[in-house]
């Protein structure tokens, strides 16, 4: 599996952004079927290995670390490492881990899933284990529907409940601005509030996008089918979308996942100035930008 290291003993856990998300049905077990174009900006948490080889433990840092309160044994990072050990019939990694939690919690950009995927990559690298691709995906899916897509952190079209991953067409250079009004949104609550669950899938994807303007135009023929329900439960989302839509250089504003984080798609060189403008007008919001998506 591809690693994403920056230095030798850490993994970057990029946010996942649903540029489009259609809800196309529901399985008998209650999980929803979706069709989504997912990309990854250079914005994320970082999972670091601390020196020494103590029993497995997790310390939380970063701006949003305190919000995760205690690193309880059911934290997804620890569960991922235990699950990998179980799948490989090995004892779990002996390590102290530090999770720098830079992404807001319960915010529609897959923070917990990205952390779990980073834990799988880090533990695999440190213990030297490997699994066939299908087993990696099954293990990831057992931890959460968004964990498989976060393993590779590359643009994909995702369907099923998140387990079917198809390569996306090559992306043009593009920037992303993420804004969250710092209101936690419960994913199951938004799924429950949906009034329509049998929407059409994404329209056919072109073989490539010539520019970020072309990508934005294609995205305008798509939606996030969870946006309306999320706005009803969390009205601040409407304000965030207005601010992102009105910003100079913004090509498209939409919510990611079940919210409340929304994004603006823009040219790479516009991301920082859009973010600076919103930070100035709304210092109470979380704002992050990336001049690159993958
Ligand atoms: O898989 P994950 O733990 O991220 O999902 C959280 C909750 O969101 C699930 O328990 C389920 O209620 C809902 N969900 C869903 N359909 C999906 C993904 C999640 O209904 N495809």
PDB file of C-alpha atoms and ligand atoms in Angstrom:
ATOM      1  CA  UNK A   1       0.000   0.000   0.000  1.00  0.00           C
ATOM      2  CA  UNK A   2       1.214   3.497  -0.785  1.00  0.00           C
ATOM      3  CA  UNK A   3       2.570   5.382   2.231  1.00  0.00           C
ATOM      4  CA  UNK A   4       2.223   9.077   2.787  1.00  0.00           C
ATOM      5  CA  UNK A   5       5.148  10.024   4.891  1.00  0.00           C
ATOM      6  CA  UNK A   6       6.667  13.342   5.652  1.00  0.00           C
ATOM      7  CA  UNK A   7       9.697  12.424   7.636  1.00  0.00           C
ATOM      8  CA  UNK A   8      10.095   8.852   8.702  1.00  0.00           C
ATOM      9  CA  UNK A   9       7.655   8.368  11.522  1.00  0.00           C
ATOM     10  CA  UNK A  10       4.421  10.090  10.629  1.00  0.00           C
ATOM     11  CA  UNK A  11       1.507   9.882   8.230  1.00  0.00           C
ATOM     12  CA  UNK A  12      -0.542  12.764   6.860  1.00  0.00           C
ATOM     13  CA  UNK A  13      -4.295  12.179   7.139  1.00  0.00           C
ATOM     14  CA  UNK A  14      -5.820  14.374   4.442  1.00  0.00           C
ATOM     15  CA  UNK A  15      -9.387  15.621   4.642  1.00  0.00           C
ATOM     16  CA  UNK A  16     -11.709  14.000   2.101  1.00  0.00           C
ATOM     17  CA  UNK A  17     -13.879  16.403   0.155  1.00  0.00           C
ATOM     18  CA  UNK A  18     -17.009  15.211  -1.656  1.00  0.00           C
ATOM     19  CA  UNK A  19     -17.109  17.521  -4.694  1.00  0.00           C
ATOM     20  CA  UNK A  20     -20.439  15.879  -5.556  1.00  0.00           C
ATOM     21  CA  UNK A  21     -22.456  13.365  -3.530  1.00  0.00           C
ATOM     22  CA  UNK A  22     -25.608  11.702  -4.831  1.00  0.00           C
ATOM     23  CA  UNK A  23     -27.667   9.395  -2.613  1.00  0.00           C
ATOM     24  CA  UNK A  24     -28.920   6.687  -4.946  1.00  0.00           C
ATOM     25  CA  UNK A  25     -30.620   4.180  -2.639  1.00  0.00           C
ATOM     26  CA  UNK A  26     -30.596   2.370   0.653  1.00  0.00           C
ATOM     27  CA  UNK A  27     -29.436  -1.122   1.581  1.00  0.00           C
ATOM     28  CA  UNK A  28     -31.539  -3.448   3.729  1.00  0.00           C
ATOM     29  CA  UNK A  29     -29.212  -2.856   6.673  1.00  0.00           C
ATOM     30  CA  UNK A  30     -30.031   0.888   6.557  1.00  0.00           C
ATOM     31  CA  UNK A  31     -26.742   2.045   5.010  1.00  0.00           C
ATOM     32  CA  UNK A  32     -27.138   4.429   2.095  1.00  0.00           C
ATOM     33  CA  UNK A  33     -25.848   3.860  -1.414  1.00  0.00           C
ATOM     34  CA  UNK A  34     -24.024   6.811  -2.850  1.00  0.00           C
ATOM     35  CA  UNK A  35     -22.189   8.014  -5.904  1.00  0.00           C
ATOM     36  CA  UNK A  36     -19.530  10.608  -5.158  1.00  0.00           C
ATOM     37  CA  UNK A  37     -16.508  12.331  -6.659  1.00  0.00           C
ATOM     38  CA  UNK A  38     -13.991  12.577  -3.829  1.00  0.00           C
ATOM     39  CA  UNK A  39     -10.747  14.589  -3.771  1.00  0.00           C
ATOM     40  CA  UNK A  40      -8.065  15.326  -1.175  1.00  0.00           C
ATOM     41  CA  UNK A  41      -6.591  18.792  -0.476  1.00  0.00           C
ATOM     42  CA  UNK A  42      -3.307  19.388   1.368  1.00  0.00           C
ATOM     43  CA  UNK A  43      -5.189  19.930   4.624  1.00  0.00           C
ATOM     44  CA  UNK A  44      -5.294  17.277   7.294  1.00  0.00           C
ATOM     45  CA  UNK A  45      -4.388  15.712  10.615  1.00  0.00           C
ATOM     46  CA  UNK A  46      -0.998  14.184  11.286  1.00  0.00           C
ATOM     47  CA  UNK A  47      -0.358  10.920  13.111  1.00  0.00           C
ATOM     48  CA  UNK A  48       3.129  10.696  14.628  1.00  0.00           C
ATOM     49  CA  UNK A  49       5.040   7.872  16.192  1.00  0.00           C
ATOM     50  CA  UNK A  50       6.692   8.878  19.478  1.00  0.00           C
ATOM     51  CA  UNK A  51      10.142   7.515  20.325  1.00  0.00           C
ATOM     52  CA  UNK A  52      10.468   4.297  22.304  1.00  0.00           C
ATOM     53  CA  UNK A  53       8.326   1.196  22.190  1.00  0.00           C
ATOM     54  CA  UNK A  54       5.809   1.431  25.032  1.00  0.00           C
ATOM     55  CA  UNK A  55       2.463  -0.374  24.921  1.00  0.00           C
ATOM     56  CA  UNK A  56       0.093   1.073  22.341  1.00  0.00           C
ATOM     57  CA  UNK A  57      -1.276   4.455  23.455  1.00  0.00           C
ATOM     58  CA  UNK A  58      -2.651   7.607  21.902  1.00  0.00           C
ATOM     59  CA  UNK A  59      -2.112  11.243  22.864  1.00  0.00           C
ATOM     60  CA  UNK A  60      -4.208  13.971  21.298  1.00  0.00           C
ATOM     61  CA  UNK A  61      -2.770  17.310  20.229  1.00  0.00           C
ATOM     62  CA  UNK A  62      -3.548  20.031  17.714  1.00  0.00           C
ATOM     63  CA  UNK A  63      -6.291  22.664  17.876  1.00  0.00           C
ATOM     64  CA  UNK A  64      -9.145  20.134  17.934  1.00  0.00           C
ATOM     65  CA  UNK A  65      -7.381  17.565  20.140  1.00  0.00           C
ATOM     66  CA  UNK A  66      -9.139  18.672  23.344  1.00  0.00           C
ATOM     67  CA  UNK A  67     -12.493  18.228  21.628  1.00  0.00           C
ATOM     68  CA  UNK A  68     -11.869  14.528  21.200  1.00  0.00           C
ATOM     69  CA  UNK A  69     -11.515  14.600  25.005  1.00  0.00           C
ATOM     70  CA  UNK A  70     -10.021  11.337  26.125  1.00  0.00           C
ATOM     71  CA  UNK A  71      -8.355   8.975  23.688  1.00  0.00           C
ATOM     72  CA  UNK A  72     -10.731   6.251  24.719  1.00  0.00           C
ATOM     73  CA  UNK A  73     -10.009   2.649  23.735  1.00  0.00           C
ATOM     74  CA  UNK A  74     -12.694   2.958  21.046  1.00  0.00           C
ATOM     75  CA  UNK A  75     -10.840   5.787  19.279  1.00  0.00           C
ATOM     76  CA  UNK A  76     -10.693   4.883  15.599  1.00  0.00           C
ATOM     77  CA  UNK A  77      -6.881   5.149  15.491  1.00  0.00           C
ATOM     78  CA  UNK A  78      -6.445   2.526  18.203  1.00  0.00           C
ATOM     79  CA  UNK A  79      -9.219   0.364  16.766  1.00  0.00           C
ATOM     80  CA  UNK A  80      -7.539   0.465  13.341  1.00  0.00           C
ATOM     81  CA  UNK A  81      -4.206  -0.695  14.760  1.00  0.00           C
ATOM     82  CA  UNK A  82      -5.847  -3.494  16.773  1.00  0.00           C
ATOM     83  CA  UNK A  83      -7.864  -4.545  13.729  1.00  0.00           C
ATOM     84  CA  UNK A  84      -4.769  -4.713  11.515  1.00  0.00           C
ATOM     85  CA  UNK A  85      -2.976  -6.818  14.133  1.00  0.00           C
ATOM     86  CA  UNK A  86      -5.992  -9.134  14.296  1.00  0.00           C
ATOM     87  CA  UNK A  87      -6.123  -9.487  10.507  1.00  0.00           C
ATOM     88  CA  UNK A  88      -2.418 -10.366  10.406  1.00  0.00           C
ATOM     89  CA  UNK A  89      -2.482 -12.576  13.548  1.00  0.00           C
ATOM     90  CA  UNK A  90       0.259 -10.459  15.099  1.00  0.00           C
ATOM     91  CA  UNK A  91       0.525  -8.457  18.306  1.00  0.00           C
ATOM     92  CA  UNK A  92      -0.384  -4.791  17.744  1.00  0.00           C
ATOM     93  CA  UNK A  93       2.258  -2.116  17.165  1.00  0.00           C
ATOM     94  CA  UNK A  94       4.055  -1.180  20.387  1.00  0.00           C
ATOM     95  CA  UNK A  95       4.145   2.576  20.167  1.00  0.00           C
ATOM     96  CA  UNK A  96       3.053   5.822  21.655  1.00  0.00           C
ATOM     97  CA  UNK A  97       1.157   7.773  19.015  1.00  0.00           C
ATOM     98  CA  UNK A  98       0.444  11.478  18.802  1.00  0.00           C
ATOM     99  CA  UNK A  99      -2.532  12.579  16.750  1.00  0.00           C
ATOM    100  CA  UNK A 100      -2.346  16.237  15.748  1.00  0.00           C
ATOM    101  CA  UNK A 101      -6.027  16.933  15.268  1.00  0.00           C
ATOM    102  CA  UNK A 102      -6.185  19.887  12.894  1.00  0.00           C
ATOM    103  CA  UNK A 103      -9.528  19.025  11.283  1.00  0.00           C
ATOM    104  CA  UNK A 104     -12.794  19.836  13.062  1.00  0.00           C
ATOM    105  CA  UNK A 105     -14.560  16.834  14.577  1.00  0.00           C
ATOM    106  CA  UNK A 106     -17.792  15.439  13.017  1.00  0.00           C
ATOM    107  CA  UNK A 107     -17.518  17.821  10.101  1.00  0.00           C
ATOM    108  CA  UNK A 108     -18.167  15.955   6.829  1.00  0.00           C
ATOM    109  CA  UNK A 109     -14.554  15.816   5.684  1.00  0.00           C
ATOM    110  CA  UNK A 110     -13.792  12.369   7.023  1.00  0.00           C
ATOM    111  CA  UNK A 111     -11.378  13.376   9.772  1.00  0.00           C
ATOM    112  CA  UNK A 112     -11.891  10.219  11.831  1.00  0.00           C
ATOM    113  CA  UNK A 113     -11.762   8.045   8.713  1.00  0.00           C
ATOM    114  CA  UNK A 114      -8.582   9.750   7.508  1.00  0.00           C
ATOM    115  CA  UNK A 115      -7.008   9.174  10.938  1.00  0.00           C
ATOM    116  CA  UNK A 116      -7.966   5.486  10.869  1.00  0.00           C
ATOM    117  CA  UNK A 117      -6.526   5.085   7.367  1.00  0.00           C
ATOM    118  CA  UNK A 118      -3.320   6.852   8.442  1.00  0.00           C
ATOM    119  CA  UNK A 119      -3.084   4.501  11.439  1.00  0.00           C
ATOM    120  CA  UNK A 120      -3.375   1.485   9.118  1.00  0.00           C
ATOM    121  CA  UNK A 121      -0.619   2.852   6.852  1.00  0.00           C
ATOM    122  CA  UNK A 122       1.671   3.746   9.751  1.00  0.00           C
ATOM    123  CA  UNK A 123       1.194   0.421  11.572  1.00  0.00           C
ATOM    124  CA  UNK A 124       1.722  -1.543   8.345  1.00  0.00           C
ATOM    125  CA  UNK A 125       4.936   0.335   7.640  1.00  0.00           C
ATOM    126  CA  UNK A 126       6.290   0.010  11.169  1.00  0.00           C
ATOM    127  CA  UNK A 127       5.473  -3.685  11.563  1.00  0.00           C
ATOM    128  CA  UNK A 128       6.305  -4.614   7.965  1.00  0.00           C
ATOM    129  CA  UNK A 129       2.976  -6.366   7.400  1.00  0.00           C
ATOM    130  CA  UNK A 130       1.168  -6.313   4.101  1.00  0.00           C
ATOM    131  CA  UNK A 131      -2.177  -7.612   2.934  1.00  0.00           C
ATOM    132  CA  UNK A 132      -3.709  -8.230  -0.491  1.00  0.00           C
ATOM    133  CA  UNK A 133      -5.565  -5.137  -1.746  1.00  0.00           C
ATOM    134  CA  UNK A 134      -9.012  -6.695  -1.263  1.00  0.00           C
ATOM    135  CA  UNK A 135      -8.187  -7.455   2.390  1.00  0.00           C
ATOM    136  CA  UNK A 136      -6.983  -3.885   2.983  1.00  0.00           C
ATOM    137  CA  UNK A 137     -10.267  -2.578   1.643  1.00  0.00           C
ATOM    138  CA  UNK A 138     -12.357  -5.021   3.713  1.00  0.00           C
ATOM    139  CA  UNK A 139     -10.403  -4.134   6.854  1.00  0.00           C
ATOM    140  CA  UNK A 140     -10.814  -0.417   6.152  1.00  0.00           C
ATOM    141  CA  UNK A 141     -14.544  -0.813   5.487  1.00  0.00           C
ATOM    142  CA  UNK A 142     -14.993  -2.646   8.795  1.00  0.00           C
ATOM    143  CA  UNK A 143     -13.812   0.562  10.514  1.00  0.00           C
ATOM    144  CA  UNK A 144     -16.116   2.933   8.621  1.00  0.00           C
ATOM    145  CA  UNK A 145     -17.660   3.529   5.203  1.00  0.00           C
ATOM    146  CA  UNK A 146     -15.220   6.368   4.384  1.00  0.00           C
ATOM    147  CA  UNK A 147     -12.035   4.616   5.513  1.00  0.00           C
ATOM    148  CA  UNK A 148     -11.345   2.758   2.207  1.00  0.00           C
ATOM    149  CA  UNK A 149     -11.276   5.987   0.185  1.00  0.00           C
ATOM    150  CA  UNK A 150      -8.919   7.545   2.738  1.00  0.00           C
ATOM    151  CA  UNK A 151      -6.356   4.732   2.396  1.00  0.00           C
ATOM    152  CA  UNK A 152      -5.011   5.951  -0.945  1.00  0.00           C
ATOM    153  CA  UNK A 153      -5.997   9.639  -0.608  1.00  0.00           C
ATOM    154  CA  UNK A 154      -6.384  10.073  -4.347  1.00  0.00           C
ATOM    155  CA  UNK A 155      -9.286  11.418  -6.406  1.00  0.00           C
ATOM    156  CA  UNK A 156     -11.842   8.675  -7.002  1.00  0.00           C
ATOM    157  CA  UNK A 157     -15.430   8.110  -7.883  1.00  0.00           C
ATOM    158  CA  UNK A 158     -16.822   6.259  -4.909  1.00  0.00           C
ATOM    159  CA  UNK A 159     -19.997   4.174  -4.889  1.00  0.00           C
ATOM    160  CA  UNK A 160     -21.723   1.426  -2.910  1.00  0.00           C
ATOM    161  CA  UNK A 161     -21.590   2.624   0.688  1.00  0.00           C
ATOM    162  CA  UNK A 162     -17.998   3.706   0.091  1.00  0.00           C
ATOM    163  CA  UNK A 163     -16.339   0.398  -0.800  1.00  0.00           C
ATOM    164  CA  UNK A 164     -16.446   0.669  -4.595  1.00  0.00           C
ATOM    165  CA  UNK A 165     -13.621   2.894  -5.772  1.00  0.00           C
ATOM    166  CA  UNK A 166     -13.110   3.797  -9.425  1.00  0.00           C
ATOM    167  CA  UNK A 167     -10.253   6.036 -10.615  1.00  0.00           C
ATOM    168  CA  UNK A 168     -11.387   9.599 -11.372  1.00  0.00           C
ATOM    169  CA  UNK A 169     -10.332  11.325 -14.596  1.00  0.00           C
ATOM    170  CA  UNK A 170      -7.085  13.299 -14.259  1.00  0.00           C
ATOM    171  CA  UNK A 171      -7.852  16.475 -12.337  1.00  0.00           C
ATOM    172  CA  UNK A 172      -6.861  19.966 -13.480  1.00  0.00           C
ATOM    173  CA  UNK A 173      -4.793  22.145 -11.129  1.00  0.00           C
ATOM    174  CA  UNK A 174      -7.335  23.475  -8.627  1.00  0.00           C
ATOM    175  CA  UNK A 175      -7.559  24.999  -5.186  1.00  0.00           C
ATOM    176  CA  UNK A 176      -9.959  24.317  -2.334  1.00  0.00           C
ATOM    177  CA  UNK A 177     -11.075  26.475   0.576  1.00  0.00           C
ATOM    178  CA  UNK A 178     -12.740  24.667   3.480  1.00  0.00           C
ATOM    179  CA  UNK A 179     -14.977  26.484   5.950  1.00  0.00           C
ATOM    180  CA  UNK A 180     -16.727  25.039   8.984  1.00  0.00           C
ATOM    181  CA  UNK A 181     -18.992  27.113  11.265  1.00  0.00           C
ATOM    182  CA  UNK A 182     -17.766  25.034  14.229  1.00  0.00           C
ATOM    183  CA  UNK A 183     -21.047  23.250  14.717  1.00  0.00           C
ATOM    184  CA  UNK A 184     -20.832  19.474  14.980  1.00  0.00           C
ATOM    185  CA  UNK A 185     -23.257  17.654  12.707  1.00  0.00           C
ATOM    186  CA  UNK A 186     -24.283  14.039  13.338  1.00  0.00           C
ATOM    187  CA  UNK A 187     -23.969  11.971  10.152  1.00  0.00           C
ATOM    188  CA  UNK A 188     -26.688   9.448  11.131  1.00  0.00           C
ATOM    189  CA  UNK A 189     -29.049  12.357  11.959  1.00  0.00           C
ATOM    190  CA  UNK A 190     -28.600  13.849   8.477  1.00  0.00           C
ATOM    191  CA  UNK A 191     -29.108  10.454   6.810  1.00  0.00           C
ATOM    192  CA  UNK A 192     -32.298   9.995   8.880  1.00  0.00           C
ATOM    193  CA  UNK A 193     -33.590  13.430   7.855  1.00  0.00           C
ATOM    194  CA  UNK A 194     -33.323  12.734   4.117  1.00  0.00           C
ATOM    195  CA  UNK A 195     -36.676  12.851   2.367  1.00  0.00           C
ATOM    196  CA  UNK A 196     -35.448  11.410  -0.951  1.00  0.00           C
ATOM    197  CA  UNK A 197     -33.047   8.490  -1.151  1.00  0.00           C
ATOM    198  CA  UNK A 198     -33.365   7.281  -4.738  1.00  0.00           C
ATOM    199  CA  UNK A 199     -31.720  10.072  -6.683  1.00  0.00           C
ATOM    200  CA  UNK A 200     -30.003   9.574 -10.058  1.00  0.00           C
ATOM    201  CA  UNK A 201     -26.278   8.707 -10.045  1.00  0.00           C
ATOM    202  CA  UNK A 202     -23.618  11.221 -11.112  1.00  0.00           C
ATOM    203  CA  UNK A 203     -23.733  12.168 -14.789  1.00  0.00           C
ATOM    204  CA  UNK A 204     -21.048  10.545 -16.960  1.00  0.00           C
ATOM    205  CA  UNK A 205     -17.592  11.860 -16.167  1.00  0.00           C
ATOM    206  CA  UNK A 206     -15.528  13.241 -19.062  1.00  0.00           C
ATOM    207  CA  UNK A 207     -12.197  11.527 -19.783  1.00  0.00           C
ATOM    208  CA  UNK A 208     -10.406  14.616 -18.472  1.00  0.00           C
ATOM    209  CA  UNK A 209     -11.053  18.194 -17.339  1.00  0.00           C
ATOM    210  CA  UNK A 210      -9.185  20.910 -19.246  1.00  0.00           C
ATOM    211  CA  UNK A 211      -9.277  23.446 -16.410  1.00  0.00           C
ATOM    212  CA  UNK A 212     -10.730  23.989 -12.946  1.00  0.00           C
ATOM    213  CA  UNK A 213     -13.426  26.073 -14.676  1.00  0.00           C
ATOM    214  CA  UNK A 214     -14.426  22.987 -16.672  1.00  0.00           C
ATOM    215  CA  UNK A 215     -14.451  20.885 -13.522  1.00  0.00           C
ATOM    216  CA  UNK A 216     -16.683  23.469 -11.818  1.00  0.00           C
ATOM    217  CA  UNK A 217     -19.063  23.508 -14.804  1.00  0.00           C
ATOM    218  CA  UNK A 218     -19.372  19.713 -14.703  1.00  0.00           C
ATOM    219  CA  UNK A 219     -19.960  19.831 -10.947  1.00  0.00           C
ATOM    220  CA  UNK A 220     -22.828  22.264 -11.440  1.00  0.00           C
ATOM    221  CA  UNK A 221     -24.751  19.399 -13.058  1.00  0.00           C
ATOM    222  CA  UNK A 222     -24.302  17.463  -9.769  1.00  0.00           C
ATOM    223  CA  UNK A 223     -25.369  18.035  -6.160  1.00  0.00           C
ATOM    224  CA  UNK A 224     -24.752  17.091  -2.597  1.00  0.00           C
ATOM    225  CA  UNK A 225     -28.021  15.319  -1.786  1.00  0.00           C
ATOM    226  CA  UNK A 226     -27.415  15.776   1.950  1.00  0.00           C
ATOM    227  CA  UNK A 227     -27.054  19.537   1.786  1.00  0.00           C
ATOM    228  CA  UNK A 228     -30.715  20.478   2.132  1.00  0.00           C
ATOM    229  CA  UNK A 229     -31.269  18.270   5.191  1.00  0.00           C
ATOM    230  CA  UNK A 230     -28.038  19.524   6.762  1.00  0.00           C
ATOM    231  CA  UNK A 231     -28.969  23.177   6.199  1.00  0.00           C
ATOM    232  CA  UNK A 232     -32.337  22.553   7.886  1.00  0.00           C
ATOM    233  CA  UNK A 233     -30.612  21.087  10.962  1.00  0.00           C
ATOM    234  CA  UNK A 234     -27.703  23.546  10.976  1.00  0.00           C
ATOM    235  CA  UNK A 235     -28.664  26.935   9.470  1.00  0.00           C
ATOM    236  CA  UNK A 236     -25.088  28.239   9.777  1.00  0.00           C
ATOM    237  CA  UNK A 237     -24.292  26.056   6.743  1.00  0.00           C
ATOM    238  CA  UNK A 238     -26.401  28.377   4.582  1.00  0.00           C
ATOM    239  CA  UNK A 239     -24.325  31.341   5.757  1.00  0.00           C
ATOM    240  CA  UNK A 240     -21.078  29.518   5.059  1.00  0.00           C
ATOM    241  CA  UNK A 241     -22.262  28.601   1.559  1.00  0.00           C
ATOM    242  CA  UNK A 242     -23.211  32.221   0.866  1.00  0.00           C
ATOM    243  CA  UNK A 243     -19.801  33.491   1.990  1.00  0.00           C
ATOM    244  CA  UNK A 244     -17.959  30.896  -0.091  1.00  0.00           C
ATOM    245  CA  UNK A 245     -20.164  31.485  -3.146  1.00  0.00           C
ATOM    246  CA  UNK A 246     -19.738  35.256  -3.062  1.00  0.00           C
ATOM    247  CA  UNK A 247     -15.958  35.241  -2.600  1.00  0.00           C
ATOM    248  CA  UNK A 248     -13.980  36.644  -5.545  1.00  0.00           C
ATOM    249  CA  UNK A 249     -12.473  33.737  -7.463  1.00  0.00           C
ATOM    250  CA  UNK A 250     -14.894  31.115  -6.146  1.00  0.00           C
ATOM    251  CA  UNK A 251     -16.053  28.837  -8.979  1.00  0.00           C
ATOM    252  CA  UNK A 252     -18.452  26.681  -6.961  1.00  0.00           C
ATOM    253  CA  UNK A 253     -19.572  26.465  -3.319  1.00  0.00           C
ATOM    254  CA  UNK A 254     -21.004  23.246  -1.879  1.00  0.00           C
ATOM    255  CA  UNK A 255     -21.161  21.203   1.313  1.00  0.00           C
ATOM    256  CA  UNK A 256     -18.935  18.135   1.775  1.00  0.00           C
ATOM    257  CA  UNK A 257     -20.288  14.847   3.143  1.00  0.00           C
ATOM    258  CA  UNK A 258     -22.962  15.329   5.785  1.00  0.00           C
ATOM    259  CA  UNK A 259     -21.551  18.774   6.704  1.00  0.00           C
ATOM    260  CA  UNK A 260     -21.133  21.152   8.239  1.00  0.00           C
ATOM    261  CA  UNK A 261     -17.875  21.807   6.319  1.00  0.00           C
ATOM    262  CA  UNK A 262     -18.397  23.482   2.954  1.00  0.00           C
ATOM    263  CA  UNK A 263     -15.856  24.129   0.233  1.00  0.00           C
ATOM    264  CA  UNK A 264     -15.172  26.578  -2.561  1.00  0.00           C
ATOM    265  CA  UNK A 265     -13.457  25.270  -5.668  1.00  0.00           C
ATOM    266  CA  UNK A 266     -11.140  27.840  -7.249  1.00  0.00           C
ATOM    267  CA  UNK A 267      -7.979  28.339  -9.286  1.00  0.00           C
ATOM    268  CA  UNK A 268      -4.888  27.312  -7.276  1.00  0.00           C
ATOM    269  CA  UNK A 269      -3.664  30.912  -6.916  1.00  0.00           C
ATOM    270  CA  UNK A 270      -7.017  32.127  -5.505  1.00  0.00           C
ATOM    271  CA  UNK A 271      -7.319  29.716  -2.566  1.00  0.00           C
ATOM    272  CA  UNK A 272      -5.263  31.703  -0.040  1.00  0.00           C
ATOM    273  CA  UNK A 273      -6.960  35.046  -0.760  1.00  0.00           C
ATOM    274  CA  UNK A 274     -10.481  33.560  -0.566  1.00  0.00           C
ATOM    275  CA  UNK A 275      -9.547  31.995   2.781  1.00  0.00           C
ATOM    276  CA  UNK A 276      -8.036  35.256   4.081  1.00  0.00           C
ATOM    277  CA  UNK A 277     -11.191  37.202   3.169  1.00  0.00           C
ATOM    278  CA  UNK A 278     -13.485  34.755   4.958  1.00  0.00           C
ATOM    279  CA  UNK A 279     -11.227  34.550   8.002  1.00  0.00           C
ATOM    280  CA  UNK A 280     -11.406  38.323   8.251  1.00  0.00           C
ATOM    281  CA  UNK A 281     -15.176  38.589   7.918  1.00  0.00           C
ATOM    282  CA  UNK A 282     -15.897  35.493  10.051  1.00  0.00           C
ATOM    283  CA  UNK A 283     -13.163  34.992  12.656  1.00  0.00           C
ATOM    284  CA  UNK A 284     -15.494  32.598  14.489  1.00  0.00           C
ATOM    285  CA  UNK A 285     -15.334  30.004  11.675  1.00  0.00           C
ATOM    286  CA  UNK A 286     -12.648  27.407  10.922  1.00  0.00           C
ATOM    287  CA  UNK A 287     -11.052  28.187   7.567  1.00  0.00           C
ATOM    288  CA  UNK A 288      -8.314  26.286   5.710  1.00  0.00           C
ATOM    289  CA  UNK A 289      -7.054  26.426   2.144  1.00  0.00           C
ATOM    290  CA  UNK A 290      -4.997  24.386  -0.281  1.00  0.00           C
ATOM    291  CA  UNK A 291      -3.679  25.399  -3.700  1.00  0.00           C
ATOM    292  CA  UNK A 292      -3.615  21.735  -4.676  1.00  0.00           C
ATOM    293  CA  UNK A 293      -5.979  18.803  -4.835  1.00  0.00           C
ATOM    294  CA  UNK A 294      -5.244  15.197  -5.663  1.00  0.00           C
TER     295      UNK A 294
HETATM  296  O1  LIG B   1     -19.516   4.085   8.440  1.00  0.00           O
HETATM  297  P1  LIG B   1     -19.569   5.244   9.374  1.00  0.00           P
HETATM  298  O2  LIG B   1     -19.325   4.845  10.799  1.00  0.00           O
HETATM  299  O3  LIG B   1     -18.731   6.388   8.940  1.00  0.00           O
HETATM  300  O4  LIG B   1     -21.063   5.772   9.299  1.00  0.00           O
HETATM  301  C1  LIG B   1     -21.691   6.477  10.341  1.00  0.00           C
HETATM  302  C2  LIG B   1     -23.208   6.316  10.209  1.00  0.00           C
HETATM  303  O5  LIG B   1     -23.664   6.999   9.032  1.00  0.00           O
HETATM  304  C3  LIG B   1     -23.676   4.890  10.020  1.00  0.00           C
HETATM  305  O6  LIG B   1     -23.908   4.265  11.239  1.00  0.00           O
HETATM  306  C4  LIG B   1     -24.963   5.077   9.236  1.00  0.00           C
HETATM  307  O7  LIG B   1     -26.019   5.425  10.105  1.00  0.00           O
HETATM  308  C5  LIG B   1     -24.687   6.284   8.370  1.00  0.00           C
HETATM  309  N1  LIG B   1     -24.243   5.932   7.003  1.00  0.00           N
HETATM  310  C6  LIG B   1     -25.170   5.549   6.041  1.00  0.00           C
HETATM  311  N2  LIG B   1     -24.731   5.255   4.767  1.00  0.00           N
HETATM  312  C7  LIG B   1     -23.428   5.354   4.432  1.00  0.00           C
HETATM  313  C8  LIG B   1     -22.476   5.755   5.389  1.00  0.00           C
HETATM  314  C9  LIG B   1     -22.920   6.039   6.672  1.00  0.00           C
HETATM  315  O8  LIG B   1     -26.364   5.474   6.309  1.00  0.00           O
HETATM  316  N3  LIG B   1     -23.052   5.071   3.181  1.00  0.00           N
END
